[in-house]
Short mmCIF file of C-alpha atoms in Angstrom, two decimals:
data_model
loop_
_atom_site.label_atom_id
_atom_site.label_comp_id
_atom_site.label_asym_id
_atom_site.label_seq_id
_atom_site.Cartn_x
_atom_site.Cartn_y
_atom_site.Cartn_z
CA MET A 1 -2.27 -15.30 37.65
CA SER A 2 -4.41 -12.18 37.71
CA SER A 3 -1.42 -10.01 36.94
CA THR A 4 -0.80 -11.71 33.60
CA PRO A 5 -1.39 -9.35 30.69
CA PRO A 6 -4.27 -10.25 28.42
CA ALA A 7 -3.57 -12.64 25.58
CA VAL A 8 -3.39 -11.45 22.02
CA ALA A 9 -6.70 -13.03 21.19
CA SER A 10 -8.53 -10.80 23.66
CA GLY A 11 -8.46 -7.94 21.19
CA ARG A 12 -6.48 -5.72 23.61
CA PRO A 13 -2.84 -4.98 22.80
CA THR A 14 -0.18 -6.49 25.05
CA ARG A 15 3.42 -5.43 25.51
CA LEU A 16 4.37 -8.07 22.97
CA VAL A 17 1.91 -6.71 20.39
CA VAL A 18 3.24 -3.18 20.82
CA LEU A 19 6.85 -4.37 20.63
CA VAL A 20 6.35 -6.38 17.44
CA ILE A 21 4.35 -3.69 15.67
CA ALA A 22 6.75 -0.91 16.70
CA LEU A 23 9.85 -2.75 15.47
CA CYS A 24 8.18 -3.88 12.25
CA TRP A 25 6.91 -0.32 11.69
CA MET A 26 10.47 0.99 12.04
CA VAL A 27 12.00 -1.41 9.50
CA VAL A 28 9.14 -0.83 7.04
CA LEU A 29 9.72 2.93 7.42
CA PHE A 30 13.30 2.42 6.24
CA ASP A 31 12.05 0.06 3.52
CA GLY A 32 9.78 2.84 2.25
CA LEU A 33 12.55 5.43 2.45
CA ASP A 34 14.82 3.29 0.31
CA MET A 35 12.12 2.38 -2.18
CA PHE A 36 10.90 5.92 -2.77
CA MET A 37 14.25 7.71 -2.81
CA TYR A 38 14.95 6.71 -6.43
CA GLY A 39 11.82 8.47 -7.67
CA ALA A 40 12.62 11.46 -5.45
CA VAL A 41 16.13 11.97 -6.89
CA LEU A 42 15.42 10.82 -10.44
CA PRO A 43 14.73 14.34 -11.87
CA LYS A 44 18.07 15.50 -10.45
CA MET A 45 19.87 12.41 -11.77
CA LEU A 46 18.48 13.13 -15.23
CA ASP A 47 20.02 16.61 -14.99
CA ASP A 48 23.44 15.22 -13.95
CA PRO A 49 25.66 15.36 -17.09
CA THR A 50 28.25 13.00 -15.56
CA LEU A 51 25.76 10.14 -15.51
CA GLY A 52 24.39 10.38 -19.03
CA LEU A 53 21.05 9.11 -17.75
CA THR A 54 18.07 9.25 -20.12
CA ALA A 55 14.38 8.78 -19.32
CA ALA A 56 14.33 5.33 -20.95
CA LYS A 57 17.50 4.27 -19.09
CA GLY A 58 16.05 5.67 -15.88
CA GLY A 59 13.03 3.42 -16.24
CA GLU A 60 15.29 0.45 -16.91
CA ILE A 61 17.36 1.10 -13.78
CA GLY A 62 14.16 1.55 -11.78
CA SER A 63 13.19 -1.92 -12.89
CA TYR A 64 16.46 -3.39 -11.57
CA ALA A 65 15.31 -2.80 -8.01
CA THR A 66 11.86 -4.17 -8.68
CA PHE A 67 13.32 -7.28 -10.30
CA GLY A 68 15.44 -7.75 -7.18
CA MET A 69 12.27 -7.37 -5.12
CA LEU A 70 10.64 -10.09 -7.18
CA VAL A 71 13.45 -12.52 -6.38
CA GLY A 72 13.66 -11.36 -2.77
CA ALA A 73 9.94 -11.78 -2.12
CA LEU A 74 9.76 -15.22 -3.71
CA ALA A 75 12.81 -16.42 -1.79
CA ALA A 76 12.08 -14.80 1.56
CA GLY A 77 8.57 -16.18 1.86
CA THR A 78 9.90 -19.73 1.65
CA VAL A 79 13.18 -19.17 3.50
CA THR A 80 11.42 -17.61 6.48
CA ASP A 81 9.24 -20.70 6.87
CA TRP A 82 12.51 -22.60 7.29
CA ALA A 83 14.77 -20.17 9.15
CA GLY A 84 12.34 -17.94 11.03
CA ARG A 85 10.90 -14.47 10.65
CA LYS A 86 13.38 -12.56 12.80
CA LYS A 87 16.54 -13.55 10.93
CA VAL A 88 15.01 -12.75 7.56
CA ILE A 89 13.78 -9.32 8.69
CA ALA A 90 17.20 -8.37 10.09
CA GLY A 91 19.03 -9.76 7.07
CA CYS A 92 16.84 -7.96 4.54
CA CYS A 93 17.23 -4.66 6.39
CA ALA A 94 21.01 -5.04 6.45
CA LEU A 95 21.08 -5.92 2.75
CA PHE A 96 19.24 -2.88 1.43
CA SER A 97 21.23 -0.60 3.75
CA ILE A 98 24.53 -1.88 2.37
CA ALA A 99 23.14 -1.54 -1.15
CA SER A 100 22.31 2.10 -0.47
CA ALA A 101 25.99 2.72 0.29
CA VAL A 102 26.88 1.08 -3.03
CA CYS A 103 24.51 3.46 -4.84
CA ALA A 104 25.84 6.50 -2.99
CA ALA A 105 29.43 5.71 -3.95
CA ALA A 106 28.68 4.34 -7.44
CA PRO A 107 31.21 5.63 -10.04
CA SER A 108 29.01 4.60 -12.99
CA LEU A 109 25.44 3.75 -13.97
CA GLY A 110 26.37 0.07 -14.06
CA VAL A 111 27.46 0.05 -10.42
CA PHE A 112 24.45 2.13 -9.45
CA GLY A 113 22.14 -0.34 -11.19
CA PHE A 114 23.83 -3.23 -9.37
CA GLY A 115 23.24 -1.43 -6.08
CA ARG A 116 19.54 -1.01 -6.86
CA LEU A 117 19.28 -4.70 -7.80
CA LEU A 118 20.92 -5.65 -4.50
CA ALA A 119 18.64 -3.29 -2.59
CA GLY A 120 15.63 -4.88 -4.27
CA LEU A 121 16.51 -8.29 -2.82
CA GLY A 122 16.27 -6.89 0.69
CA LEU A 123 13.29 -4.62 0.04
CA GLY A 124 11.27 -7.39 -1.57
CA GLY A 125 11.97 -9.87 1.18
CA LEU A 126 11.25 -7.64 4.15
CA LEU A 127 7.70 -6.46 3.57
CA PRO A 128 5.78 -9.78 3.32
CA ILE A 129 7.62 -11.15 6.37
CA ALA A 130 6.87 -8.04 8.42
CA ILE A 131 3.20 -8.36 7.43
CA ALA A 132 3.19 -12.03 8.47
CA MET A 133 4.64 -11.10 11.87
CA VAL A 134 2.10 -8.34 12.47
CA VAL A 135 -0.81 -10.56 11.42
CA GLU A 136 0.29 -13.24 13.86
CA TYR A 137 0.54 -10.87 16.81
CA ALA A 138 -2.40 -8.60 15.95
CA PRO A 139 -5.31 -8.44 18.42
CA ARG A 140 -8.18 -10.65 17.33
CA GLY A 141 -10.50 -8.87 14.92
CA ARG A 142 -7.96 -6.12 14.21
CA GLY A 143 -5.66 -7.87 11.74
CA ASN A 144 -6.54 -5.70 8.73
CA LEU A 145 -6.22 -2.52 10.77
CA MET A 146 -2.79 -3.59 12.05
CA ILE A 147 -1.64 -4.27 8.49
CA GLY A 148 -2.85 -0.79 7.59
CA VAL A 149 -0.96 0.68 10.55
CA LEU A 150 2.19 -1.17 9.50
CA MET A 151 1.91 0.08 5.94
CA THR A 152 1.63 3.69 7.06
CA ALA A 153 5.34 3.28 7.76
CA HIS A 154 5.99 2.54 4.11
CA HIS A 155 4.43 5.81 3.06
CA ALA A 156 5.95 7.70 5.95
CA GLY A 157 9.19 6.51 4.36
CA GLY A 158 8.00 7.97 1.06
CA ILE A 159 7.26 11.28 2.74
CA LEU A 160 10.65 11.19 4.43
CA ALA A 161 12.33 10.52 1.08
CA SER A 162 10.53 13.50 -0.48
CA ALA A 163 11.31 15.81 2.44
CA LEU A 164 14.96 14.78 2.61
CA SER A 165 15.31 15.21 -1.15
CA LEU A 166 14.00 18.78 -0.92
CA TRP A 167 16.40 19.47 1.96
CA LEU A 168 19.54 17.60 0.85
CA VAL A 169 19.61 17.14 -2.93
CA ALA A 170 19.95 20.77 -4.03
CA PRO A 171 22.91 21.67 -1.76
CA PHE A 172 24.60 18.26 -1.49
CA GLY A 173 23.61 16.37 -4.63
CA TRP A 174 21.50 13.28 -5.23
CA ARG A 175 24.08 10.93 -3.66
CA SER A 176 23.46 12.45 -0.23
CA LEU A 177 20.05 10.81 -0.02
CA TYR A 178 21.55 7.37 -0.59
CA TRP A 179 24.03 7.94 2.23
CA VAL A 180 21.03 8.47 4.50
CA GLY A 181 19.90 5.01 3.40
CA VAL A 182 22.80 3.48 5.35
CA VAL A 183 21.23 4.55 8.68
CA PRO A 184 19.09 1.36 9.07
CA LEU A 185 22.25 -0.73 9.28
CA ILE A 186 23.32 1.32 12.28
CA ILE A 187 19.95 1.68 14.03
CA ALA A 188 17.33 -0.82 12.87
CA VAL A 189 19.35 -4.02 12.50
CA PRO A 190 20.76 -3.98 16.07
CA LEU A 191 17.33 -3.19 17.54
CA VAL A 192 15.67 -6.03 15.60
CA ALA A 193 18.42 -8.47 16.59
CA ARG A 194 18.11 -7.51 20.25
CA PHE A 195 14.40 -6.97 20.81
CA LEU A 196 12.22 -8.48 18.07
CA PRO A 197 10.78 -11.81 19.25
CA GLU A 198 10.66 -14.76 16.93
CA SER A 199 7.28 -15.85 15.60
CA LEU A 200 5.66 -18.01 18.27
CA GLY A 201 3.73 -19.87 15.60
CA PHE A 202 7.00 -20.62 13.79
CA LEU A 203 8.69 -21.87 16.97
CA VAL A 204 5.79 -24.18 17.80
CA THR A 205 5.49 -25.49 14.25
CA ARG A 206 9.23 -26.21 14.13
CA GLY A 207 9.16 -28.16 17.37
CA ARG A 208 11.00 -25.48 19.39
CA ARG A 209 8.34 -25.46 22.07
CA ASP A 210 10.69 -24.74 24.98
CA GLU A 211 11.77 -21.50 23.31
CA ALA A 212 8.16 -20.63 22.54
CA GLU A 213 7.06 -21.25 26.13
CA ALA A 214 9.91 -19.14 27.51
CA LEU A 215 9.04 -16.29 25.13
CA ALA A 216 5.34 -16.52 25.98
CA ARG A 217 6.08 -16.42 29.71
CA ARG A 218 8.41 -13.45 29.29
CA HIS A 219 5.73 -11.42 27.54
CA GLY A 220 2.71 -12.76 29.40
CA VAL A 221 0.78 -14.29 26.52
CA ASP A 222 -1.07 -17.56 26.13
CA LEU A 223 0.90 -19.92 23.91
CA ALA A 224 -2.34 -21.69 23.02
CA GLU A 225 -3.13 -18.70 20.83
CA PHE A 226 -0.25 -19.71 18.55
CA PRO A 227 -0.94 -23.35 17.68
CA ALA A 228 1.13 -25.31 15.23
CA GLY A 229 -0.67 -25.64 11.93
CA GLN A 230 0.73 -29.14 11.39
CA ASP A 231 2.80 -31.77 13.13
CA ALA A 232 6.19 -30.26 13.95
CA SER A 233 8.23 -33.22 12.79
CA ALA A 234 6.34 -33.28 9.49
CA ALA A 235 6.95 -29.56 9.03
CA ARG A 236 10.68 -30.01 9.52
CA ALA A 237 10.82 -32.97 7.18
CA ASP A 238 8.85 -31.29 4.40
CA ARG A 239 10.22 -27.81 3.80
CA TRP A 240 8.11 -27.29 0.71
CA ALA A 241 4.79 -27.91 2.47
CA GLY A 242 4.05 -24.19 2.71
CA LEU A 243 4.45 -23.71 -1.03
CA ARG A 244 2.36 -26.75 -1.91
CA GLY A 245 -0.30 -25.52 0.50
CA LEU A 246 -1.00 -22.59 -1.83
CA PHE A 247 -2.46 -25.00 -4.38
CA GLN A 248 -4.12 -27.64 -2.22
CA ASN A 249 -7.85 -28.13 -1.78
CA SER A 250 -9.68 -25.16 -3.29
CA LEU A 251 -6.89 -22.61 -2.80
CA TRP A 252 -5.27 -22.79 -6.23
CA LEU A 253 -7.74 -20.42 -7.91
CA PRO A 254 -7.64 -17.62 -5.30
CA THR A 255 -3.85 -18.03 -5.23
CA VAL A 256 -3.63 -17.24 -8.95
CA LEU A 257 -6.17 -14.41 -8.69
CA PHE A 258 -4.26 -12.89 -5.78
CA TRP A 259 -1.11 -12.99 -7.90
CA LEU A 260 -2.84 -11.20 -10.77
CA ALA A 261 -4.33 -8.55 -8.46
CA SER A 262 -0.89 -8.04 -6.91
CA PHE A 263 0.60 -7.67 -10.39
CA GLY A 264 -1.79 -4.80 -11.11
CA GLY A 265 -1.38 -3.24 -7.68
CA LEU A 266 2.40 -3.22 -7.72
CA LEU A 267 2.54 -1.98 -11.30
CA LEU A 268 0.56 1.01 -10.05
CA VAL A 269 2.57 1.51 -6.85
CA TYR A 270 5.98 1.42 -8.49
CA GLY A 271 5.00 2.98 -11.79
CA VAL A 272 3.33 5.98 -10.15
CA ASN A 273 5.96 6.46 -7.45
CA THR A 274 8.86 6.24 -9.85
CA TRP A 275 7.49 8.56 -12.51
CA LEU A 276 4.94 10.85 -10.84
CA PRO A 277 7.34 13.80 -10.27
CA THR A 278 8.85 13.47 -13.75
CA MET A 279 5.50 13.03 -15.53
CA MET A 280 3.94 15.95 -13.70
CA ARG A 281 6.97 18.08 -14.52
CA ALA A 282 6.55 17.09 -18.19
CA ASN A 283 2.92 18.24 -17.92
CA GLY A 284 4.15 21.75 -17.14
CA TYR A 285 4.39 21.78 -13.34
CA GLU A 286 7.48 23.24 -11.66
CA LEU A 287 10.02 20.82 -10.16
CA GLY A 288 9.13 21.89 -6.61
CA SER A 289 5.45 21.17 -7.22
CA ALA A 290 6.27 17.87 -8.93
CA LEU A 291 8.26 16.71 -5.89
CA GLY A 292 5.49 18.04 -3.67
CA PHE A 293 3.05 15.72 -5.46
CA LEU A 294 5.17 12.75 -4.36
CA LEU A 295 4.96 13.93 -0.76
CA VAL A 296 1.21 14.55 -0.97
CA ILE A 297 0.41 11.20 -2.59
CA ASN A 298 2.23 9.45 0.25
CA LEU A 299 0.37 11.53 2.83
CA GLY A 300 -2.78 10.24 1.18
CA GLY A 301 -1.32 6.75 1.38
CA ILE A 302 -0.97 7.01 5.16
CA VAL A 303 -4.56 8.18 5.57
CA GLY A 304 -5.75 5.49 3.18
CA MET A 305 -4.02 2.70 5.12
CA LEU A 306 -5.76 3.61 8.36
CA VAL A 307 -9.14 4.13 6.71
CA ALA A 308 -8.95 0.98 4.59
CA GLY A 309 -7.73 -1.18 7.47
CA ARG A 310 -10.53 -0.02 9.74
CA ILE A 311 -13.22 -0.51 7.09
CA ALA A 312 -11.77 -3.88 6.08
CA ASP A 313 -12.06 -5.19 9.65
CA ARG A 314 -15.79 -4.58 9.30
CA PHE A 315 -16.56 -5.32 5.67
CA GLY A 316 -13.63 -7.48 4.55
CA ALA A 317 -10.30 -6.78 2.89
CA THR A 318 -11.39 -8.18 -0.48
CA ARG A 319 -14.34 -5.80 -0.80
CA VAL A 320 -12.31 -2.78 0.26
CA SER A 321 -9.46 -3.64 -2.11
CA ALA A 322 -11.85 -3.97 -5.06
CA LEU A 323 -13.47 -0.60 -4.34
CA TRP A 324 -10.13 1.12 -3.75
CA PHE A 325 -8.77 -0.19 -7.06
CA ALA A 326 -11.83 1.21 -8.85
CA LEU A 327 -11.38 4.62 -7.22
CA THR A 328 -7.68 4.52 -8.10
CA ALA A 329 -8.67 4.16 -11.74
CA VAL A 330 -10.59 7.42 -11.52
CA GLY A 331 -7.79 9.25 -9.72
CA THR A 332 -4.96 8.18 -12.01
CA PHE A 333 -6.98 9.02 -15.10
CA LEU A 334 -7.58 12.55 -13.77
CA LEU A 335 -3.84 13.05 -13.17
CA GLY A 336 -3.34 13.12 -16.93
CA ILE A 337 -5.57 16.21 -17.19
CA ARG A 338 -3.95 19.60 -16.52
CA MET A 339 -5.92 21.26 -13.72
CA PRO A 340 -5.40 24.25 -11.43
CA LEU A 341 -2.67 23.48 -8.92
CA PRO A 342 -4.89 23.32 -5.77
CA ILE A 343 -7.30 20.90 -7.47
CA THR A 344 -4.37 18.80 -8.68
CA TYR A 345 -3.08 18.49 -5.12
CA VAL A 346 -6.50 17.28 -3.97
CA VAL A 347 -6.64 14.68 -6.76
CA VAL A 348 -3.10 13.52 -5.99
CA PHE A 349 -3.94 13.18 -2.28
CA LEU A 350 -7.13 11.19 -2.93
CA THR A 351 -5.33 8.98 -5.44
CA GLY A 352 -2.79 8.21 -2.71
CA VAL A 353 -5.61 7.36 -0.30
CA TRP A 354 -6.87 4.70 -2.69
CA LEU A 355 -3.83 3.50 -4.65
CA PHE A 356 -1.51 2.19 -1.95
CA SER A 357 -4.09 0.68 0.36
CA ALA A 358 -5.72 -1.15 -2.56
CA GLN A 359 -2.54 -3.23 -2.83
CA THR A 360 -2.16 -3.50 0.95
CA MET A 361 -5.66 -4.94 1.23
CA VAL A 362 -4.62 -7.60 -1.30
CA TYR A 363 -1.99 -8.63 1.25
CA ALA A 364 -4.59 -8.48 4.01
CA ALA A 365 -6.92 -10.74 2.02
CA VAL A 366 -4.07 -13.21 1.46
CA ALA A 367 -3.11 -13.16 5.15
CA GLY A 368 -6.71 -13.94 6.03
CA ARG A 369 -7.05 -16.79 3.54
CA PHE A 370 -3.99 -18.91 4.42
CA PRO A 371 -3.08 -20.75 7.65
CA THR A 372 -0.06 -20.01 9.84
CA GLU A 373 2.23 -22.64 8.38
CA SER A 374 1.94 -21.27 4.84
CA ARG A 375 1.06 -17.61 5.45
CA ALA A 376 4.54 -16.19 5.00
CA THR A 377 4.98 -18.26 1.86
CA ALA A 378 1.59 -17.11 0.53
CA LEU A 379 2.41 -13.47 1.21
CA GLY A 380 5.91 -13.80 -0.21
CA TRP A 381 4.71 -15.42 -3.42
CA THR A 382 1.84 -12.96 -3.82
CA ALA A 383 4.28 -10.08 -3.41
CA GLY A 384 6.85 -11.84 -5.59
CA MET A 385 4.52 -12.55 -8.49
CA GLY A 386 3.22 -9.02 -8.18
CA ARG A 387 6.79 -7.80 -8.65
CA PHE A 388 6.46 -8.62 -12.33
CA GLY A 389 4.11 -5.64 -12.36
CA ALA A 390 6.60 -3.66 -10.29
CA VAL A 391 9.30 -4.41 -12.86
CA PHE A 392 7.03 -3.55 -15.76
CA GLY A 393 5.62 -0.30 -14.30
CA PRO A 394 8.84 1.78 -14.10
CA TRP A 395 9.99 0.46 -17.48
CA LEU A 396 6.65 1.34 -19.09
CA GLY A 397 6.67 4.83 -17.60
CA GLY A 398 10.15 5.46 -18.98
CA VAL A 399 9.17 4.31 -22.47
CA LEU A 400 6.04 6.48 -22.52
CA LEU A 401 7.91 9.51 -21.22
CA ALA A 402 10.71 9.03 -23.72
CA ASN A 403 8.07 9.10 -26.47
CA HIS A 404 6.39 12.22 -24.98
CA ALA A 405 3.28 10.20 -24.14
CA GLN A 406 3.14 10.81 -20.38
CA ASN A 407 -0.63 11.41 -20.46
CA TRP A 408 -1.08 7.93 -21.93
CA GLY A 409 0.89 6.68 -18.94
CA PHE A 410 -1.84 7.85 -16.57
CA THR A 411 -4.47 6.21 -18.79
CA VAL A 412 -2.55 2.93 -18.72
CA PHE A 413 -2.36 3.15 -14.93
CA ALA A 414 -6.15 3.68 -14.80
CA ILE A 415 -6.76 0.60 -16.96
CA THR A 416 -4.44 -1.39 -14.69
CA ALA A 417 -6.46 -0.33 -11.65
CA VAL A 418 -9.64 -1.62 -13.28
CA PHE A 419 -7.87 -4.93 -13.92
CA GLY A 420 -6.83 -5.14 -10.25
CA SER A 421 -10.38 -4.48 -9.12
CA ILE A 422 -11.71 -7.32 -11.28
CA MET A 423 -9.07 -9.83 -10.12
CA ILE A 424 -9.50 -9.19 -6.40
CA THR A 425 -13.28 -9.30 -6.75
CA LEU A 426 -13.05 -12.72 -8.42
CA SER A 427 -10.73 -13.97 -5.67
CA GLY A 428 -13.44 -13.27 -3.11
CA ARG A 429 -15.89 -15.42 -5.06
CA SER A 430 -13.54 -18.36 -5.61
CA GLY A 431 -13.39 -21.52 -3.53
CA ARG A 432 -12.44 -21.45 0.13
CA PRO A 433 -10.34 -23.88 2.17
CA SER A 434 -12.44 -26.75 3.40
CA ALA A 435 -10.78 -27.17 6.79
CA PRO A 436 -8.86 -24.26 8.30
CA SER A 437 -6.04 -25.55 10.44
CA THR A 438 -5.94 -22.62 12.85
CA PRO A 439 -8.45 -20.41 14.63
CA SER A 440 -9.73 -17.46 12.66
CA VAL A 441 -8.91 -13.83 13.19
CA PRO A 442 -12.20 -12.37 12.02
CA SER A 443 -12.18 -9.30 9.87
CA GLY A 444 -15.71 -8.42 10.83
CA ARG A 445 -17.33 -10.04 7.81
CA PRO A 446 -17.67 -13.74 7.14
CA GLY A 447 -15.97 -15.16 4.10
CA ASP A 448 -13.09 -12.72 3.86
CA ALA A 449 -10.44 -13.56 6.46
CA VAL A 450 -10.99 -17.03 7.75
CA ALA A 451 -7.90 -19.10 8.24
CA THR A 452 -5.17 -17.17 9.94
#
């Protein structure tokens, strides 16, 4: 058997690892494109007299998508523990692609808002499931880094949304960008359906061991690296076990703290991304520069994901998240101060480095704390409860902008970052599970990512 590729646990990527990460990266890229395109076209939509869109109404519509994400994340985390990761990923991708077509063809604000709500269901469901897949297949000791790599796709999608908006919106109108959002239905969904493997841990836990063994043989991995977290028949009989597992033993307190940290993190992510171009334009910057800030902050997000993931594998995701939230507080506060344009670009870039990966490391900490059988549920509910912040952030930004208080918006974002830092720090000091049911995927520091 010397020709068998190394198992995932060896720390060296296999063909299966590369395949899973590449396909998940692709769908998260499209997820990011869809999520960020609203903020990218919002200034142009506000200038469209046929829509009658105001700043306050713009914030409300932005919250439609984030409310859909809340529902999608809460539902997908549980549904995927029943139906499997692959079906949910493909279904979510198809859903937000179809919704993008609805937005592109929308004859009124009401239809457009419905399209964004529908898109939110798919966007909210996809991300936690993709993270769960990547964590399962990540090389041992590189789980946080692989989450960071995956999340670079989200911000590459943000960059793509900004670049496409600069290229398409002026000559073809804001609707053109939403037509681009239909592309995942044509490209990503068929590729996922054809090539993405099902979660081996899910197959084993659900008693589908023959399928798991065939998949493991096909890709040359050791199935022993994907043990069932509980008896398969018990897992099938009790579909709510994953959800109850979030509150068993000593996990209830970190569960709640993770939710609160995610609330703060997603308020920042969606509030800043939705309103950054418009707020900076209100501060006196030209529209081109304001859109450029959205591109630069997402470039910073890509760098931050790689840096944070690498550091977290050594020092722990909880510690990195807490520090990154604190640095985000400094960066967002400075954005409310009018500075020379080159300095502003530097501040925007550094804020992107810290802001997005602070929230991603919350997910990494959650993935490290919960066992296989409840990990997708834990990630889904952490993302879902955090969506309350994602709903609140765009709405709050719209209200502040409508009252000409955009500088206060940056101050509120800074205060939120401090809150996130406190919550994630407390989660690292709360009780730990007494008996992990699966082998650990060490993050490089004890006490941060134990049961995976």
